[in-house]
Coordinates of C-alpha atoms in Angstrom, one line a residue:
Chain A
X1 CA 22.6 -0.9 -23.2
X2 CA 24.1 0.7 -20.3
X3 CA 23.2 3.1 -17.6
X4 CA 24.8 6.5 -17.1
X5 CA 23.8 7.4 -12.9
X6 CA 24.6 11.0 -11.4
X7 CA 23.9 11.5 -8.0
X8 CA 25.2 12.2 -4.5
X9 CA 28.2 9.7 -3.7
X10 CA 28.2 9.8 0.1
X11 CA 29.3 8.5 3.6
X12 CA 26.4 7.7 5.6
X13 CA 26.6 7.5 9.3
X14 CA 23.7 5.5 10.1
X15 CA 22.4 5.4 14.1
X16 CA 20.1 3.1 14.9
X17 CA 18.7 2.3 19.1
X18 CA 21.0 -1.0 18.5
X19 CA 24.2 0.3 16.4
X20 CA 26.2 2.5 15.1
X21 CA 27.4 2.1 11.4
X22 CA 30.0 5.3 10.8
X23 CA 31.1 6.1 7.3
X24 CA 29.0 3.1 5.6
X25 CA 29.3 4.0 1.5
X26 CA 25.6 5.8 0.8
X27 CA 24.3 8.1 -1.4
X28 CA 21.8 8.1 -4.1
X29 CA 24.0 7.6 -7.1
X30 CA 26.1 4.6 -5.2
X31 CA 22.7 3.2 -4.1
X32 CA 21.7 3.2 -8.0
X33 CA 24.3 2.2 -9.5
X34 CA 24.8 -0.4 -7.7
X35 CA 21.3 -1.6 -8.2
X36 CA 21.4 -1.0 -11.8
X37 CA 24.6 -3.0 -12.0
X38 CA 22.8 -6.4 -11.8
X39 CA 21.4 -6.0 -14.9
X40 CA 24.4 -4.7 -17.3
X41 CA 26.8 -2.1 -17.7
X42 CA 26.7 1.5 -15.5
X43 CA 28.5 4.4 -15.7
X44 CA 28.9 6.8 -12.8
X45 CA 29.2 10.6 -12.8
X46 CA 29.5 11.8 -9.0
X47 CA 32.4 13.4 -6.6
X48 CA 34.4 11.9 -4.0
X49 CA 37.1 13.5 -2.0
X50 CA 40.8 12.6 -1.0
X51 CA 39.5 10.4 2.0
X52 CA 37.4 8.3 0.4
X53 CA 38.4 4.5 1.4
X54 CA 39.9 2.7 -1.3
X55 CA 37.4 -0.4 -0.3
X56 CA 34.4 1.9 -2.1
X57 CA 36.1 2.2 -5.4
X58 CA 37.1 -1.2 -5.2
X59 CA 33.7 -1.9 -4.4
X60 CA 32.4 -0.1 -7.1
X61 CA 34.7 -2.0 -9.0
X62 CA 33.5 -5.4 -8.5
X63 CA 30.3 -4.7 -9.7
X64 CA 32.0 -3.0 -13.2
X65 CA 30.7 0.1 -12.4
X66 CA 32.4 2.1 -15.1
X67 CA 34.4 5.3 -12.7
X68 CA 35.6 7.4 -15.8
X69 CA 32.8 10.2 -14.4
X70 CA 34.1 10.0 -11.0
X71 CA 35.9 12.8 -9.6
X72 CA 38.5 13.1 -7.0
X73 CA 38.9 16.1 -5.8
X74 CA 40.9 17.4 -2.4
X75 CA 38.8 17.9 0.2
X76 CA 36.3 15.5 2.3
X77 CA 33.2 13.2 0.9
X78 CA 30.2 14.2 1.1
X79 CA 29.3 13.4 5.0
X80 CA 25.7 12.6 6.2
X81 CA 24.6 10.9 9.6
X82 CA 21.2 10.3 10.7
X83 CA 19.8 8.4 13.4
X84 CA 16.4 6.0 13.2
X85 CA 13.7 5.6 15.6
X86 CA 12.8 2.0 16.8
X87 CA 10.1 1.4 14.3
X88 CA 12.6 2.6 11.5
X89 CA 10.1 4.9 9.8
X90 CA 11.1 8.3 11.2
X91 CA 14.5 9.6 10.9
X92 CA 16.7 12.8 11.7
X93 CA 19.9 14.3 10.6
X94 CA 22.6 14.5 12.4
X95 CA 24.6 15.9 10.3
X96 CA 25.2 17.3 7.0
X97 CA 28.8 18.0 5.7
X98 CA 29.1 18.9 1.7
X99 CA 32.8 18.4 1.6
X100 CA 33.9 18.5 -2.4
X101 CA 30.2 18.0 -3.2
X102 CA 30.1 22.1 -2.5
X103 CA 31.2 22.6 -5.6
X104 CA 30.8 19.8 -7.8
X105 CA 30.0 20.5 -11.3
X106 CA 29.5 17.0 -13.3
X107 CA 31.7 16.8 -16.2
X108 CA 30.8 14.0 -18.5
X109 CA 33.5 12.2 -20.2
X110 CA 33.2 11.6 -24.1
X111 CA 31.6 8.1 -24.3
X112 CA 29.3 8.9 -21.5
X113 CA 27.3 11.8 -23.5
X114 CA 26.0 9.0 -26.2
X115 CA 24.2 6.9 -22.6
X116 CA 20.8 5.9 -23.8
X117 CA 19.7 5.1 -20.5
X118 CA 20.2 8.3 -17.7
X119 CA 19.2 8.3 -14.4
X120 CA 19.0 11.6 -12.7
X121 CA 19.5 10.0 -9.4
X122 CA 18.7 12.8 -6.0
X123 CA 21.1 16.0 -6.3
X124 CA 20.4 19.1 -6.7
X125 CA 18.1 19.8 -10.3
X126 CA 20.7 22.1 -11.3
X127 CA 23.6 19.4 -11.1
X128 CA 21.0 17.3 -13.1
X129 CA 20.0 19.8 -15.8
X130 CA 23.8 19.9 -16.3
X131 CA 24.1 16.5 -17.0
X132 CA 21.2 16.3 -19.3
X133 CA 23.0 19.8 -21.0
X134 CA 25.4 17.1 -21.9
X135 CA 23.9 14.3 -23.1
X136 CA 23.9 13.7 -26.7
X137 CA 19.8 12.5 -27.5
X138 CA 19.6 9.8 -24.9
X139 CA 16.9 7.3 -25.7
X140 CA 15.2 7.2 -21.8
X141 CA 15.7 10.2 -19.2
X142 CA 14.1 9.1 -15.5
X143 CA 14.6 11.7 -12.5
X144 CA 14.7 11.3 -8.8
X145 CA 14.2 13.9 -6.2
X146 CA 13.4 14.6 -2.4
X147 CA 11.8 17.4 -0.2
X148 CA 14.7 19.3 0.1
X149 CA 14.6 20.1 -3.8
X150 CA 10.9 20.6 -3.4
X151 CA 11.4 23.5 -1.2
X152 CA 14.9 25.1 -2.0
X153 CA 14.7 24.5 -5.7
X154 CA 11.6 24.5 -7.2
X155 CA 11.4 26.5 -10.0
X156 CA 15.1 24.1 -11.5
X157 CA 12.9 20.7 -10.7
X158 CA 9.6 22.3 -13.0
X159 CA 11.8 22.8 -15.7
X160 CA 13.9 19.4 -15.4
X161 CA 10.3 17.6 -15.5
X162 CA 10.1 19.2 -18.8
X163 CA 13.3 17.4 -19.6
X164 CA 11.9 13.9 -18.4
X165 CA 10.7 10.9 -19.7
X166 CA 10.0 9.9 -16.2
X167 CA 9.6 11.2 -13.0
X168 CA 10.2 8.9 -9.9
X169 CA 8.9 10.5 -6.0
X170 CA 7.6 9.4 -3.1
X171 CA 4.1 10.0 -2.0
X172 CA 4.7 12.8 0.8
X173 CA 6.6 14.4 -1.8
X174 CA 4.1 13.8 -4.8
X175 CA 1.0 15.2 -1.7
X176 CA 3.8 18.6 -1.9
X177 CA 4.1 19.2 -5.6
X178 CA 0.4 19.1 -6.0
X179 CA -1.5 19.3 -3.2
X180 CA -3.5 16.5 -3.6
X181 CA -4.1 13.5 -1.2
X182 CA -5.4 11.2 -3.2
X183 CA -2.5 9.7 -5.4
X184 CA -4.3 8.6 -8.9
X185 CA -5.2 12.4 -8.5
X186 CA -1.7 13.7 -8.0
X187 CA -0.5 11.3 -10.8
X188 CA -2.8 13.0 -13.0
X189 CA -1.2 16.7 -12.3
X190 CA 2.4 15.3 -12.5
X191 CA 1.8 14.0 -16.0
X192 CA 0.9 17.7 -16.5
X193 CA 4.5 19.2 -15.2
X194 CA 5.8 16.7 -18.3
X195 CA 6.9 13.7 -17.7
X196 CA 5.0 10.8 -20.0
X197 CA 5.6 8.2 -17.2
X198 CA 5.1 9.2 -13.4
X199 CA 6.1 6.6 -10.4
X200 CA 5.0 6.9 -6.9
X201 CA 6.7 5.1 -4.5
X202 CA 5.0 4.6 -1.3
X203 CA 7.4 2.6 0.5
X204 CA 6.1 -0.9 2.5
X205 CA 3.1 -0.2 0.4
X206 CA 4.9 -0.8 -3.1
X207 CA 4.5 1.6 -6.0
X208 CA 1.7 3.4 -8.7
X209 CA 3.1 3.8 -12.1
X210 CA 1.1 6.0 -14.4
X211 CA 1.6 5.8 -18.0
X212 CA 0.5 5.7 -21.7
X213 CA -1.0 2.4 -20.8
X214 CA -2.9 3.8 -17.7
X215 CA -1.7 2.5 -13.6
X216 CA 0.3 -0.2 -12.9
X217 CA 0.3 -1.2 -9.0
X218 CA 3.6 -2.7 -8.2
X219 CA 4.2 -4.5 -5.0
X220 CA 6.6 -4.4 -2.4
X221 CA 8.4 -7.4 -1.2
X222 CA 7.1 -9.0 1.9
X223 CA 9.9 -7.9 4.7
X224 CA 9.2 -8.9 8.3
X225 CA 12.0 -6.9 9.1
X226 CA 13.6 -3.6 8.0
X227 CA 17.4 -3.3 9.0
X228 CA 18.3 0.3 7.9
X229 CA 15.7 1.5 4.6
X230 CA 18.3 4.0 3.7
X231 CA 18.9 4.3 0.0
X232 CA 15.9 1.7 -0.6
X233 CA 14.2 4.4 -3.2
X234 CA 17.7 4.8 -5.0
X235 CA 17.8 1.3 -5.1
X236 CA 14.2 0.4 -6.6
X237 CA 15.0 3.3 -9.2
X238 CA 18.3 2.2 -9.9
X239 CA 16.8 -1.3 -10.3
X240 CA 14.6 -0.4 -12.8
X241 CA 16.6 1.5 -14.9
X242 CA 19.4 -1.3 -15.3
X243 CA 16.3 -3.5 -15.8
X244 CA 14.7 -1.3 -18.8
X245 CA 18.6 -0.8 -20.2
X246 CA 19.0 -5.1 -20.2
X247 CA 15.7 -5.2 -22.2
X248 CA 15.2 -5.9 -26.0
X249 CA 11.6 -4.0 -26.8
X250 CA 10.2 -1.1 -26.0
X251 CA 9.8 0.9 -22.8
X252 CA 6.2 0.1 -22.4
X253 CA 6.5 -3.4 -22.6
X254 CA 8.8 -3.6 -19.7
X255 CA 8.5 -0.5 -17.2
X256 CA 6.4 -2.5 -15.2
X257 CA 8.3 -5.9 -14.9
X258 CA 11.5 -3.3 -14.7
X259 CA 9.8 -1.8 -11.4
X260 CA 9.4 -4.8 -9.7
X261 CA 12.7 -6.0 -10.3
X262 CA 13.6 -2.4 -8.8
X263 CA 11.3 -3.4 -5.9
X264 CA 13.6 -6.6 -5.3
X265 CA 16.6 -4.5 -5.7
X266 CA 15.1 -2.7 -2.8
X267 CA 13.8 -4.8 -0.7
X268 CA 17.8 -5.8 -0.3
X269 CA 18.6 -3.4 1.0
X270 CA 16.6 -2.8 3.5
X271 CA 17.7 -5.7 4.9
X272 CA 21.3 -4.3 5.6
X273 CA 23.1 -1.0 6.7
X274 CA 23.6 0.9 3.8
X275 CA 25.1 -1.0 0.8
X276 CA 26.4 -4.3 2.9
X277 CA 23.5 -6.2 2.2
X278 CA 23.1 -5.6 -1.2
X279 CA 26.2 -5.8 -2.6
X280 CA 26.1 -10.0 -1.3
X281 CA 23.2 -10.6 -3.8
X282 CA 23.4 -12.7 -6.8
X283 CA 21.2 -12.1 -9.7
X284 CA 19.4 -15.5 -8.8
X285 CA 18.0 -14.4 -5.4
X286 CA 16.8 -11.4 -7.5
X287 CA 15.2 -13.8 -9.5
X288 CA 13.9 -15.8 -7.6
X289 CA 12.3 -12.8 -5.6
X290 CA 10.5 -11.7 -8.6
X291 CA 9.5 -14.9 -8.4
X292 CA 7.7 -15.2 -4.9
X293 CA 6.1 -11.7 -6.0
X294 CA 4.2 -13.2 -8.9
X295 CA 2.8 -15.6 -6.9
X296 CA 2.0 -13.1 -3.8
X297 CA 0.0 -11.2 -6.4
X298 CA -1.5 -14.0 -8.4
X299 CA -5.6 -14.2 -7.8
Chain B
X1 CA -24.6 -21.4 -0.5
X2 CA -25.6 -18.7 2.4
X3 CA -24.3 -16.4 4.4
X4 CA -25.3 -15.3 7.6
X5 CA -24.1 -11.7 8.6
X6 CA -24.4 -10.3 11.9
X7 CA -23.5 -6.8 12.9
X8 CA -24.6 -3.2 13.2
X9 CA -28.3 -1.8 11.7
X10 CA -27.7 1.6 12.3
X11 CA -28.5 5.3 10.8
X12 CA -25.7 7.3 10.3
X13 CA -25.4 11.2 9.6
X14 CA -22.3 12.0 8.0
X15 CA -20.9 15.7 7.4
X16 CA -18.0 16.4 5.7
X17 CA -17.1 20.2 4.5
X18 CA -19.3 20.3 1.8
X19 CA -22.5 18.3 2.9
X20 CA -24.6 17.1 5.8
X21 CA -26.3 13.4 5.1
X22 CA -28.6 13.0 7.4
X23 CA -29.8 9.2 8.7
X24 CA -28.3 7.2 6.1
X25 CA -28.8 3.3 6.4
X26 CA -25.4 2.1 7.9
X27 CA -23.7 -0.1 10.2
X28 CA -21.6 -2.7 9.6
X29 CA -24.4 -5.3 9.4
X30 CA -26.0 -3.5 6.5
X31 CA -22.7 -2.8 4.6
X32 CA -21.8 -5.7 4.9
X33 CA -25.3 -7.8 4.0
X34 CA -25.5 -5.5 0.7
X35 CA -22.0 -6.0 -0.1
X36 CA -22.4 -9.8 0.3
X37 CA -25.6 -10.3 -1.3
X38 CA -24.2 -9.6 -5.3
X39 CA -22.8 -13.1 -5.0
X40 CA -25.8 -15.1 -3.4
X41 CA -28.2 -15.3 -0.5
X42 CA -27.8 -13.1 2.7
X43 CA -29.0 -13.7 5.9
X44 CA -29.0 -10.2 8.6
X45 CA -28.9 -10.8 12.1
X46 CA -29.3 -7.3 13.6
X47 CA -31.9 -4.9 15.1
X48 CA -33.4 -1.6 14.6
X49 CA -36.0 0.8 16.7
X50 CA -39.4 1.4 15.4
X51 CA -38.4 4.8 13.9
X52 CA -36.2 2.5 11.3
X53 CA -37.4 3.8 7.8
X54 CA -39.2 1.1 5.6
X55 CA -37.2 2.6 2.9
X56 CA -34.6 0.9 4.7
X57 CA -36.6 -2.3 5.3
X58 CA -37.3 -2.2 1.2
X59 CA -33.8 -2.0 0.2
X60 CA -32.9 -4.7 2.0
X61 CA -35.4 -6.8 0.0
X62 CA -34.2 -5.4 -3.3
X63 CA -31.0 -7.4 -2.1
X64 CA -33.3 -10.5 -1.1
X65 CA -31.5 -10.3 1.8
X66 CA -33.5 -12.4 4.9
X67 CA -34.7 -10.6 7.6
X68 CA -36.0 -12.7 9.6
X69 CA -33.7 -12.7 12.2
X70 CA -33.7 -8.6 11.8
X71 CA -35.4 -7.8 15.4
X72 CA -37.4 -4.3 15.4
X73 CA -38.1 -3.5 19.0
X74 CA -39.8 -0.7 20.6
X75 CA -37.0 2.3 21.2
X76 CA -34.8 3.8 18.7
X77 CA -32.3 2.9 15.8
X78 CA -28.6 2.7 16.8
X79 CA -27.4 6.5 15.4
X80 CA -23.8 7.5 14.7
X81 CA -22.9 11.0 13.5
X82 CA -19.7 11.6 12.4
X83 CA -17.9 14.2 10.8
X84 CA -14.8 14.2 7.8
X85 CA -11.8 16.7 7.7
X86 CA -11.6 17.7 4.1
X87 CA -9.0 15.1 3.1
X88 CA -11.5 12.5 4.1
X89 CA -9.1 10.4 5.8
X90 CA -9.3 11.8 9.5
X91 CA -13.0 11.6 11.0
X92 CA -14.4 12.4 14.6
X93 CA -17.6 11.0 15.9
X94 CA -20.2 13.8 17.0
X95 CA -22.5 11.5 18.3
X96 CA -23.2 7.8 19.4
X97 CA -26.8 6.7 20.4
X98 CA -27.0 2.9 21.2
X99 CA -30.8 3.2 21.8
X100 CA -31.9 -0.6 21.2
X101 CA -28.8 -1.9 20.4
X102 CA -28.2 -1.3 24.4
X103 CA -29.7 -4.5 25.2
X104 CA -29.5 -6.3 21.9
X105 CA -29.4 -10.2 22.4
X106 CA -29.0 -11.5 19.0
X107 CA -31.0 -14.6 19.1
X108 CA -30.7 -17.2 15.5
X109 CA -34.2 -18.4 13.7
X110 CA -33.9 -22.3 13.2
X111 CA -33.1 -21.7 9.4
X112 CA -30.3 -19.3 10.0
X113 CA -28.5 -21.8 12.3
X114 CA -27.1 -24.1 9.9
X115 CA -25.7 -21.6 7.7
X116 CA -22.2 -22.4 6.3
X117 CA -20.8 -18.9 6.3
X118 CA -21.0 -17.0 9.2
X119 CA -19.8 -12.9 9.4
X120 CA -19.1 -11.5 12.6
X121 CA -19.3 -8.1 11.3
X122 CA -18.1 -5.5 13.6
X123 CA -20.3 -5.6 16.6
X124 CA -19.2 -6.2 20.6
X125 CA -17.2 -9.8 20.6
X126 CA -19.8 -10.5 23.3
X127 CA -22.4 -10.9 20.4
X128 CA -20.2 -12.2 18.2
X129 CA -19.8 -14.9 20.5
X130 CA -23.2 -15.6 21.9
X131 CA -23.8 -15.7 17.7
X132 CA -21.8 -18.5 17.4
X133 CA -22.8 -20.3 20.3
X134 CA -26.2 -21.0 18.4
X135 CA -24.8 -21.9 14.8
X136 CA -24.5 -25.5 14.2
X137 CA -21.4 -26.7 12.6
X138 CA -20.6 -23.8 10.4
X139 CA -18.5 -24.3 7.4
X140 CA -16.2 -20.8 8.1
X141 CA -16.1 -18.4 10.2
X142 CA -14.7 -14.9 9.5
X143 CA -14.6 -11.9 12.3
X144 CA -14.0 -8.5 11.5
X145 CA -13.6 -5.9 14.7
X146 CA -12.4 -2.0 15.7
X147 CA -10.5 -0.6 17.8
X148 CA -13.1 0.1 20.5
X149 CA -13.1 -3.4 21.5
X150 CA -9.7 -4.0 21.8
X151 CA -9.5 -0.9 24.4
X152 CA -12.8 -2.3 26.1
X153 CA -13.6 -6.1 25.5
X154 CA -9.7 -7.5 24.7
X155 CA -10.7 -10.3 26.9
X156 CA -13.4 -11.3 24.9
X157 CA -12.1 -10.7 21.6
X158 CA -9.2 -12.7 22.2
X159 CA -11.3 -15.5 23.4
X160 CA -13.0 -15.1 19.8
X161 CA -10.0 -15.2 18.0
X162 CA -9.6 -18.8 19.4
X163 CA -13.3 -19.8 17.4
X164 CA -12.5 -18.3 14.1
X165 CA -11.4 -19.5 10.8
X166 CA -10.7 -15.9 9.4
X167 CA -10.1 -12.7 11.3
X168 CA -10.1 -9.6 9.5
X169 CA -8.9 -5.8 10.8
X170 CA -6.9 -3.0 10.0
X171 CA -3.5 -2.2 9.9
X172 CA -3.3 0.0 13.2
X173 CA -5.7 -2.4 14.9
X174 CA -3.1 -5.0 14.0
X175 CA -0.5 -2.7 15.6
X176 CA -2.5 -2.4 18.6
X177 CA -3.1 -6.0 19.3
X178 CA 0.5 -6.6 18.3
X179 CA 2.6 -4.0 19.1
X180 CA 4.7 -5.2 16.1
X181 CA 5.0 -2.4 13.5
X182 CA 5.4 -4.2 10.4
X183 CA 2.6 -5.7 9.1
X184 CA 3.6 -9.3 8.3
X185 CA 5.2 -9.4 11.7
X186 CA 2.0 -9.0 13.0
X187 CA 0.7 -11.3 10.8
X188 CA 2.6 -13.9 12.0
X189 CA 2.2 -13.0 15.8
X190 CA -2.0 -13.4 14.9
X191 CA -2.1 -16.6 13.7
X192 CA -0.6 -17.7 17.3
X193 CA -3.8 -15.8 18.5
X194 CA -5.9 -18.5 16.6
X195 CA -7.1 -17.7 12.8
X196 CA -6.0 -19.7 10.3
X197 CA -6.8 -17.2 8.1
X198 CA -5.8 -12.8 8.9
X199 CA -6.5 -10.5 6.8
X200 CA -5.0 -7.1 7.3
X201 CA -7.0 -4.0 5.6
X202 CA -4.7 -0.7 4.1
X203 CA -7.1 1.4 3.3
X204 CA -6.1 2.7 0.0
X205 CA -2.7 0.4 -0.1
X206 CA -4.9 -2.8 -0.3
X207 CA -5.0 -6.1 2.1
X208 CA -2.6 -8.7 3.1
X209 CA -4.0 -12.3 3.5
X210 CA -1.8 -14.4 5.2
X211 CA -2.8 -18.4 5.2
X212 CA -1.9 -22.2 4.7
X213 CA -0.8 -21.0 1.3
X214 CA 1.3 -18.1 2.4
X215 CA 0.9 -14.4 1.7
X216 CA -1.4 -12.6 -0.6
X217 CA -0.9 -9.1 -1.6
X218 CA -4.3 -7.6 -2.4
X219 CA -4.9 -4.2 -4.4
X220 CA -7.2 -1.4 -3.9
X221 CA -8.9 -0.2 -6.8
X222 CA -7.5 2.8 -8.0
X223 CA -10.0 5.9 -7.1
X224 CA -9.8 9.6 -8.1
X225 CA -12.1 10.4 -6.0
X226 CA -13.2 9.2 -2.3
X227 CA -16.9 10.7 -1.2
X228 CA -17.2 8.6 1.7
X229 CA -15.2 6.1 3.4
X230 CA -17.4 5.0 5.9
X231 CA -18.4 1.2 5.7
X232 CA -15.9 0.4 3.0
X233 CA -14.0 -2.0 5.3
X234 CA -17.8 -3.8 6.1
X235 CA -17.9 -3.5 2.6
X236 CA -14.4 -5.3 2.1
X237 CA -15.2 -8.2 4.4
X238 CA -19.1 -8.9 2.9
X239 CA -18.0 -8.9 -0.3
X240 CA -15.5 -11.3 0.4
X241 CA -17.3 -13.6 2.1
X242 CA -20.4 -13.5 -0.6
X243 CA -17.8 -14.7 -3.0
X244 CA -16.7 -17.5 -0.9
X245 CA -19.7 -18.7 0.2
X246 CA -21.1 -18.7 -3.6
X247 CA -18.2 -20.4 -5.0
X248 CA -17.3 -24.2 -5.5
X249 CA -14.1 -25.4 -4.3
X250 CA -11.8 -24.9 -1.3
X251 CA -11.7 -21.9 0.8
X252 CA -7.9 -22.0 0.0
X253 CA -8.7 -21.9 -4.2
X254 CA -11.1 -19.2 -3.5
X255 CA -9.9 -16.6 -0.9
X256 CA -7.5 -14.6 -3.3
X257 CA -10.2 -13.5 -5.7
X258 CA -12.7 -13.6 -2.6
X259 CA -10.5 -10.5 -1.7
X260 CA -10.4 -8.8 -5.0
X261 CA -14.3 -8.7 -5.1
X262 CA -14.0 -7.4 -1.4
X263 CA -11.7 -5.0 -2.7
X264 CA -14.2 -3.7 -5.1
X265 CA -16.9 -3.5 -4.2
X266 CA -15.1 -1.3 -1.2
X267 CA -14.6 1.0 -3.7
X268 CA -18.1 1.5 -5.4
X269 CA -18.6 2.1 -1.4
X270 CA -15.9 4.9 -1.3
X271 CA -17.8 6.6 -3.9
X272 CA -21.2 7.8 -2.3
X273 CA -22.5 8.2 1.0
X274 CA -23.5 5.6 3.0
X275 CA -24.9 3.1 0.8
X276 CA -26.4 5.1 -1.9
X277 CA -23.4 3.7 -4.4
X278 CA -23.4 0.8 -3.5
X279 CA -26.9 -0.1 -4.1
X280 CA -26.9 1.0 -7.6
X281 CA -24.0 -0.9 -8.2
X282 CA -24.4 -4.0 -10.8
X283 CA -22.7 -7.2 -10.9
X284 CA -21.5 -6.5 -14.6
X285 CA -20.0 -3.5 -12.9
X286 CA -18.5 -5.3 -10.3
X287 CA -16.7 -7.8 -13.1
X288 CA -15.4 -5.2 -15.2
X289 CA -13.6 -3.8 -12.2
X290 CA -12.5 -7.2 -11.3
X291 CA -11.5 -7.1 -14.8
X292 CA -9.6 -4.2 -14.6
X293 CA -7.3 -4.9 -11.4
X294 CA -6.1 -8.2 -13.5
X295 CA -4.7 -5.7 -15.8
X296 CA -3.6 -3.1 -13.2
X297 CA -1.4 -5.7 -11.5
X298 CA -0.5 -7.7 -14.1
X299 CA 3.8 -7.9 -15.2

């Protein structure tokens, strides 16, 4: 079944103490869509303007990423730069510039409304209530957010998790939607904002999946080196959706293998700037990843 | 088979915001001994003032754990106070008082030289070392350290690393020695150090092993709820090698699970002061949980 992905579609400037990677394709829908695109057919909703390189749609293109829901619009991309510290943990932003994504209201072409599969990849709750407004009964709704949303938005993002069937966040932001430090604890509150299924992602440290069948502790793959992590949790969503949209049965019996093929996905890309190391994998290496992390977990 | 575990005896008064626990029994000896002794015989190389409380003496024998090379000397018990932010992750010590640790010389009884498993628990690598140089061919050797040492005794600690089969510390210990930010970098750069085996302790993220047979990714069980951290990483390591030293078969077969136990009975430590968890805990209890991390990371 196939994937319907909203979210920012983006040129990231990336800095890092060793380069400079201007214009790179980023954002969170292009991360996920991409991702999810190893497993079967995705459909993008996002905005581009008038300057977006050819090379990115082509891009899209060879991974059959269906572009029906992508607009072009005049004006510029969406335009963020940031610039990493050595140890690549800590970032700033450079450099924010909406461009067409200002005013960008998703409009979902016909056959995209029927998607069982949505991913509400990060953009603003509004823009993803708007999509949902659309959709004609989708079987699985999954949301993505960040701090910003958290802050600026937070009354949209309580009612979207009404909306959800599951709620992906990282832990800094899960510690700011409930005040809690301890993570099984904050799990427990989420579930109460909605959502049936809740995943934490904690970066190096994998991920905590909370569901009708209680915690799953997923893994991260073993890096020894982390290139540019930008777009690594749009990725490991992404993943996972395209994984659960491949699968025959039912949600429970393959969220968990679903998130650590997402894990893979992202442990990709954070081995190159933006998309360019991901976009070299085959589904093999993905496989064979999963692989290695059965037996790095095996006891 | 036996293991022999040498470390800290100490009291410990631990405050947090809502309680004051007075002269607990702790040090990393004691975790450590208890911790070790659900799997089979303990021996405790250690010492204590003449103020210790036979309470303490008594609970060590409800763990049949040998005390004979347990010195009490005239002067008092080694007494840490320490204190716990709410949030129980951030601690500051109020107080250390060596008293007759200041001059403590562990020296072996005949029977306790010949032990096959040895634990270095956290102590000064000076007695770590002058441990070893009495045990007669032991079968492994695992070290655990903190922080203190490598600021005051690198020297020595270093040298130790060089005698050991396993060395086991935490992740920002690992940073220190290192100076390599991710983990399995620093992994790598440890083995050069010496240990064929490193184990590298997350907290509430896990462990890594890394080995002959590669990497192991190690959970944490999943608690709601920490009352007390202190002595979960003693508890960790004792656990562990109380597993291995009870088991049949290669270090290699063993040291996965060896961690899992470590792992939880780390958390039964986690969830009461001092020891006063961990010393109710059963071995039944300890399965289950065993049991129940199987499942948790199971895809």
């Amino acid at each position: 079944m196939s994937v319907l992905v909203v979210g920012s579609t983006a040129l990231d400037s990336i800095k890092t103490p060793k380069s400079e990677n201007p214009r790179l394709l980023g954002g969170s829908a292009s991360h996920a869509a991409v991702a999810a695109s190893f497993f079967g057919p995705v459909k993008l909703v996002g905005v581009v303007g008038q300057d977006f390189p050819k090379r990115y749609i082509e891009l899209y293109g060879r991974h059959k990423i269906d572009l029906e829901g992508l607009q072009i619009l005049p004006g510029k991309t969406f335009h963020w730069s940031g610039e990493y510290e050595a140890n690549m943990n800590n970032r700033r932003t450079l450099l924010t510039e909406l461009g067409v994504f200002e005013t960008f209201s998703p409009a979902l072409p016909l056959p995209y409304q029927k998607s069982p599969f949505v991913l509400l990849a990060n953009i603003a709750p509004s823009l993803q209530h708007h999509v949902l407004d659309q959709m004609v009964r989708p079987k699985f709704v999954a949301a993505d957010t960040m701090d910003l949303w958290l802050n600026i938005a937070l009354n949209d993002l309580l009612k979207l998790l009404k909306r959800l069937d599951a709620f992906v966040l990282n832990d800094s932001e899960a510690h700011q939607l409930t005040k809690e430090d301890n993570v099984f604890a904050a799990l427990k509150k989420l579930h109460k904002l909605g959502p049936k299924y809740v995943v934490i992602k904690k970066g190096s440290h994998g991920s905590i999946l909370s569901g009708p069948r209680g915690f799953f502790i997923c893994p991260a793959y073993p890096l020894h080196k982390v290139v540019d992590p930008t777009g690594a949790g749009d990725s490991f969503v992404g993943g996972m959706m395209g994984y659960l949209a491949a699968r025959r049965g039912s949600i429970e019996d393959n969220i968990r293998r679903a998130m650590v093929y997402g894990s893979v996905v992202a442990s990709f890309c954070c081995e190159g700037f933006g998309l360019l190391r991901t976009t070299k994998v085959t589904r093999a290496q993905i496989e064979r990843r999963v692989k290695e992390l059965e037996a790095l977990t095996a006891f």
